[in-house]
CSV table of C-alpha atoms and ligand atoms in Angstrom, one decimal:
chain,number,residue,atom,x,y,z
A,154,MET,CA,19.5,34.5,4.0
A,155,ASN,CA,22.1,34.9,6.9
A,156,TYR,CA,20.9,31.5,9.2
A,157,GLU,CA,21.3,28.7,10.4
A,158,VAL,CA,20.3,25.4,9.3
A,159,PRO,CA,18.6,22.7,11.0
A,160,ASN,CA,20.7,19.4,10.3
A,161,HIS,CA,17.6,16.9,10.3
A,162,VAL,CA,14.5,17.6,8.6
A,163,ALA,CA,11.0,16.2,8.4
A,164,ILE,CA,8.8,16.3,5.5
A,165,ILE,CA,4.7,15.2,5.8
A,166,MET,CA,4.1,15.5,2.4
A,167,ASP,CA,0.0,16.4,1.9
A,168,GLY,CA,-1.8,17.5,0.0
A,169,ASN,CA,-1.7,15.7,-3.5
A,170,GLY,CA,-5.2,14.4,-4.1
A,171,ARG,CA,-6.2,17.3,-2.8
A,172,TRP,CA,-4.0,20.0,-5.1
A,173,ALA,CA,-5.4,17.7,-8.5
A,174,GLN,CA,-9.5,17.6,-7.5
A,175,LYS,CA,-9.0,21.8,-7.2
A,176,ARG,CA,-8.2,21.5,-10.8
A,177,GLY,CA,-10.2,18.7,-11.4
A,178,LEU,CA,-8.0,16.0,-12.1
A,179,LYS,CA,-7.2,12.6,-10.6
A,180,ARG,CA,-5.2,12.5,-7.7
A,181,THR,CA,-2.7,9.8,-9.5
A,182,LYS,CA,-1.9,13.6,-11.0
A,183,GLY,CA,-1.0,14.7,-7.8
A,184,HIS,CA,0.6,12.4,-6.5
A,185,GLN,CA,3.3,13.3,-9.4
A,186,LYS,CA,3.7,17.0,-9.4
A,187,GLY,CA,4.8,15.5,-5.7
A,188,ALA,CA,7.3,13.0,-6.7
A,189,ASP,CA,8.4,16.3,-9.0
A,190,THR,CA,8.2,18.7,-6.1
A,191,LEU,CA,10.0,16.4,-3.4
A,192,LYS,CA,13.0,15.8,-6.6
A,193,LYS,CA,13.0,19.7,-6.4
A,194,ILE,CA,13.3,19.9,-2.5
A,195,SER,CA,15.1,17.3,-2.0
A,196,GLU,CA,18.6,18.4,-4.2
A,197,TYR,CA,17.8,22.0,-2.4
A,198,ILE,CA,18.1,20.4,0.7
A,199,TYR,CA,21.7,19.7,0.5
A,200,ASP,CA,22.2,22.6,-1.0
A,201,LYS,CA,21.9,24.4,1.8
A,202,LYS,CA,24.2,21.4,3.1
A,203,ILE,CA,21.3,20.0,5.9
A,204,LYS,CA,22.7,16.7,6.7
A,205,VAL,CA,19.6,14.4,6.9
A,206,LEU,CA,15.6,14.4,5.0
A,207,SER,CA,13.3,12.1,5.9
A,208,VAL,CA,10.1,12.1,3.5
A,209,PHE,CA,7.0,9.7,4.5
A,210,ALA,CA,6.2,8.6,1.4
A,211,PHE,CA,3.9,5.6,2.4
A,212,SER,CA,2.0,4.6,5.2
A,213,THR,CA,0.8,1.5,6.9
A,214,GLU,CA,-2.1,2.6,6.2
A,215,ASN,CA,-2.0,4.4,2.8
A,216,TRP,CA,-2.5,0.8,1.7
A,217,LYS,CA,-6.6,1.0,2.9
A,218,ARG,CA,-7.0,4.0,-0.5
A,219,ASP,CA,-7.9,2.6,-3.9
A,220,LYS,CA,-6.4,-0.2,-5.5
A,221,GLU,CA,-6.2,2.4,-8.7
A,222,GLU,CA,-4.3,5.1,-6.3
A,223,VAL,CA,-2.0,2.7,-4.7
A,224,ASP,CA,-0.4,0.9,-8.1
A,225,PHE,CA,0.2,3.8,-9.7
A,226,LEU,CA,2.1,5.8,-6.1
A,227,MET,CA,4.5,1.9,-6.2
A,228,ASP,CA,4.5,2.9,-9.5
A,229,LEU,CA,5.6,6.5,-9.5
A,230,PHE,CA,8.3,5.2,-6.0
A,231,ILE,CA,10.1,2.7,-9.2
A,232,THR,CA,10.3,5.2,-12.1
A,233,ALA,CA,11.1,7.9,-9.2
A,234,PHE,CA,13.9,5.8,-7.3
A,235,LYS,CA,15.9,5.2,-10.4
A,236,LYS,CA,15.5,8.2,-12.2
A,237,ASN,CA,13.9,11.0,-10.0
A,238,PHE,CA,17.5,11.1,-7.8
A,239,ASP,CA,20.3,11.1,-9.3
A,240,ALA,CA,20.9,14.6,-8.4
A,241,VAL,CA,20.7,13.9,-5.3
A,242,LYS,CA,23.2,10.5,-5.7
A,243,GLN,CA,25.7,12.5,-7.2
A,244,LYS,CA,26.3,15.3,-4.3
A,245,GLY,CA,27.4,12.2,-2.2
A,246,VAL,CA,24.0,11.6,-0.2
A,247,LYS,CA,23.0,8.1,1.5
A,248,VAL,CA,20.3,7.2,0.4
A,249,VAL,CA,18.5,5.1,3.2
A,250,PHE,CA,14.6,3.0,3.5
A,251,SER,CA,11.9,3.0,7.2
A,252,GLY,CA,9.7,0.5,7.6
A,253,LEU,CA,8.1,-3.1,6.7
A,254,LYS,CA,9.0,-5.1,3.7
A,255,THR,CA,5.9,-7.3,4.5
A,256,LYS,CA,3.2,-5.7,1.3
A,257,LEU,CA,5.5,-4.4,-1.5
A,258,ASN,CA,6.1,-6.4,-4.7
A,259,ASP,CA,9.3,-7.3,-5.4
A,260,LYS,CA,9.4,-4.4,-8.4
A,261,VAL,CA,9.5,-1.5,-5.8
A,262,LEU,CA,11.9,-3.9,-3.1
A,263,ASP,CA,15.0,-3.7,-5.7
A,264,ALA,CA,14.4,-1.0,-6.6
A,265,MET,CA,15.0,-0.1,-3.0
A,266,LYS,CA,17.6,-2.1,-2.8
A,267,THR,CA,19.5,-0.7,-5.9
A,268,MET,CA,18.8,2.5,-5.0
A,269,THR,CA,20.2,1.7,-1.4
A,270,GLU,CA,23.1,-0.1,-2.0
A,271,GLU,CA,24.7,2.3,-5.1
A,272,THR,CA,24.9,4.4,-2.8
A,273,LYS,CA,25.7,3.1,0.4
A,274,ASP,CA,29.5,4.6,1.4
A,275,ASN,CA,27.9,8.3,0.3
A,276,LYS,CA,28.7,10.2,3.4
A,277,ASN,CA,27.5,13.8,2.1
A,278,GLY,CA,24.5,13.8,3.9
A,279,ILE,CA,21.2,10.4,4.5
A,280,PHE,CA,18.3,10.5,1.8
A,281,ASN,CA,15.7,8.5,4.7
A,282,ILE,CA,12.7,7.5,2.6
A,283,CYS,CA,10.0,6.3,4.5
A,284,LEU,CA,7.5,3.5,2.8
A,285,ASN,CA,5.2,1.3,4.0
A,286,TYR,CA,6.1,2.8,7.2
A,287,GLY,CA,4.5,3.6,10.8
A,288,GLY,CA,6.1,5.2,13.7
A,289,GLN,CA,4.6,3.0,16.2
A,290,ASP,CA,5.9,-0.2,14.6
A,291,GLU,CA,9.1,1.1,14.2
A,292,ILE,CA,10.0,0.9,17.8
A,293,VAL,CA,8.0,-2.1,18.3
A,294,GLU,CA,10.4,-4.1,15.6
A,295,ALA,CA,13.4,-2.0,17.6
A,296,THR,CA,12.3,-3.1,20.7
A,297,LYS,CA,12.3,-7.3,18.7
A,298,LYS,CA,15.9,-6.4,18.0
A,299,ILE,CA,16.5,-5.3,21.2
A,300,ALA,CA,14.5,-8.4,23.7
A,301,ASN,CA,16.4,-11.0,21.2
A,302,LEU,CA,19.4,-9.0,22.0
A,303,VAL,CA,19.0,-9.0,25.5
A,304,GLU,CA,17.8,-13.3,25.0
A,305,SER,CA,20.6,-14.2,23.7
A,306,LYS,CA,23.6,-12.1,26.2
A,307,LYS,CA,24.1,-10.0,23.5
A,308,LEU,CA,23.3,-6.3,25.9
A,309,LYS,CA,22.4,-6.8,29.2
A,310,ALA,CA,18.8,-5.2,30.4
A,311,GLU,CA,20.3,-2.9,32.4
A,312,ASP,CA,23.0,-1.5,29.3
A,313,ILE,CA,19.5,-0.3,27.0
A,314,THR,CA,20.4,2.9,26.5
A,315,LYS,CA,18.6,5.6,24.7
A,316,GLU,CA,21.7,5.4,22.0
A,317,GLU,CA,21.1,1.7,22.6
A,318,PHE,CA,17.4,1.4,20.9
A,319,ASN,CA,18.6,4.0,17.9
A,320,LYS,CA,20.2,1.4,16.8
A,321,CYS,CA,18.4,-1.0,16.7
A,322,MET,CA,15.4,2.2,14.3
A,323,PHE,CA,15.2,1.2,11.3
A,324,ASN,CA,18.0,3.1,10.1
A,325,ASP,CA,20.5,4.8,13.4
A,326,LEU,CA,19.8,8.7,12.1
A,327,PRO,CA,20.2,11.9,14.1
A,328,PRO,CA,16.7,13.6,16.3
A,329,ILE,CA,15.0,16.0,14.0
A,330,ASP,CA,15.1,19.0,14.6
A,331,LEU,CA,12.0,20.8,11.6
A,332,LEU,CA,9.5,18.8,10.7
A,333,ILE,CA,7.5,20.4,8.3
A,334,ARG,CA,3.9,19.5,7.1
A,335,THR,CA,2.3,21.3,3.6
A,336,SER,CA,-1.6,21.4,3.4
A,337,GLY,CA,-2.7,22.5,6.9
A,338,GLU,CA,-3.7,19.7,8.7
A,339,PHE,CA,-2.0,19.8,12.3
A,340,ARG,CA,-1.1,15.4,13.0
A,341,ILE,CA,1.6,13.1,13.3
A,342,SER,CA,0.3,10.4,11.8
A,343,ASN,CA,2.4,8.2,13.5
A,344,PHE,CA,5.6,8.8,11.0
A,345,MET,CA,9.1,9.0,13.6
A,346,LEU,CA,7.9,9.4,16.6
A,347,TRP,CA,10.5,8.1,18.1
A,348,GLN,CA,13.2,10.4,15.8
A,349,MET,CA,10.5,13.5,16.7
A,350,ALA,CA,11.4,14.2,20.7
A,351,TYR,CA,12.1,17.5,20.5
A,352,ALA,CA,11.6,18.6,17.2
A,353,GLU,CA,10.4,22.2,16.3
A,354,LEU,CA,7.0,22.0,14.2
A,355,TYR,CA,6.7,23.6,11.4
A,356,PHE,CA,3.1,23.4,9.9
A,357,THR,CA,1.7,25.2,6.3
A,358,ASP,CA,-1.4,25.2,4.4
A,359,VAL,CA,0.8,25.0,1.1
A,360,LEU,CA,-0.7,21.7,-0.3
A,361,TRP,CA,2.8,19.7,-1.4
A,362,PRO,CA,2.9,19.8,-5.0
A,363,ASP,CA,3.3,24.4,-4.7
A,364,PHE,CA,5.9,23.4,-1.6
A,365,ASP,CA,9.0,25.1,-3.2
A,366,GLU,CA,12.0,25.8,-2.8
A,367,LYS,CA,11.0,30.4,-1.1
A,368,GLU,CA,8.7,28.3,1.2
A,369,LEU,CA,11.2,25.6,2.5
A,370,ASP,CA,13.1,28.8,3.8
A,371,LYS,CA,9.8,30.5,5.7
A,372,ALA,CA,10.5,26.8,7.5
A,373,ILE,CA,13.9,27.7,8.3
A,374,GLU,CA,13.5,30.8,8.7
A,375,SER,CA,10.9,30.4,11.3
A,376,PHE,CA,12.7,27.4,12.8
A,377,ASN,CA,15.1,30.0,13.5
A,378,LYS,CA,13.2,31.9,14.9
A,379,ARG,CA,12.3,29.9,17.8
A,380,ASP,CA,13.8,29.5,21.6
A,381,ARG,CA,14.8,25.3,21.5
A,382,ARG,CA,16.1,24.6,25.3
A,383,PHE,CA,15.1,21.5,25.4
A,384,GLY,CA,13.2,21.3,29.0
A,385,ALA,CA,16.7,23.7,30.0
A,386,VAL,CA,16.1,27.1,31.4
A,387,LYS,CA,17.8,29.5,29.7
A,388,LYS,CA,19.7,31.4,32.3
B,480,FPP,C1,-0.3,12.4,1.4
B,480,FPP,O1,-0.8,13.1,0.5
B,480,FPP,C2,0.9,11.7,0.2
B,480,FPP,C3,0.9,10.8,-0.1
B,480,FPP,C4,0.5,9.9,0.3
B,480,FPP,C5,2.3,10.3,-1.3
B,480,FPP,C6,3.5,11.0,-1.1
B,480,FPP,C7,3.8,10.3,-2.4
B,480,FPP,C8,4.6,11.7,-3.0
B,480,FPP,C9,4.7,13.0,-3.1
B,480,FPP,C10,5.1,10.4,-4.2
B,480,FPP,C11,7.1,11.2,-4.4
B,480,FPP,C12,7.6,10.3,-3.5
B,480,FPP,C13,8.8,9.8,-3.6
B,480,FPP,C14,9.6,9.6,-2.5
B,480,FPP,C15,9.7,9.7,-4.9
B,480,FPP,P1,-2.5,13.0,0.1
B,480,FPP,O2,-2.4,11.7,-1.5
B,480,FPP,O3,-2.6,12.2,1.2
B,480,FPP,O4,-4.0,14.0,-0.3
B,480,FPP,P2,-4.7,14.8,0.0
B,480,FPP,O5,-4.7,15.2,2.0
B,480,FPP,O6,-5.0,16.2,-0.7
B,480,FPP,O7,-5.1,13.3,-0.1
């Protein structure tokens, strides 16, 4: 297919629980299958020369789920960070995490640290995993950093720009070009609000565990048909 690929794709990987329930399985089976889908899709993304992939792994609201499901997800993250993303690392992709470090257990934090350190010099792409993440929290945290810079006279209030603000987010990432949300929900759910300002939104009924390369191609095809004007008028 001959098309332009977006620079930054973000994905809300929704529908794991429903995928499992439809099959009479425990919700956790859906997360397991969802992790396999992420492995496959992340490799495909970097093969297509998409530079940045952001995924919503766990929101600050997800702590409200049953302890069994939360514990399962935390263990799944550790296993996945240790085993699942070798191919992505081999492709020279740098892994970063966005989110609050509070509430996460030491094993998860260690696995995150290892993955970050092992890939910190990679230059071929960025894999941003949003874990214990909320978009409003990210803006509040960035504001605190900006306030500290102003207080310590390292930055003048009149010199605060969008670029300076972006540098104070969890990671200094380019804007999102395409947001994909699976499972037929039409919500943003507090995901990367700042970075999504001009993103093209793509919603599909496909549940995340069933999402595959063909579905990603469809999303990119749809992105290619969009008329992105960024507020301007086309001549
Ligand atoms: C939303 O589906 C999904 C999650 C809250 C977890 C996402 C996690 C994965 C895909 C596992 C792998 C991730 C990494 C980073 C290794 P849901 O459970 O809300 O589905 P439902 O709406 O059908 O209940």
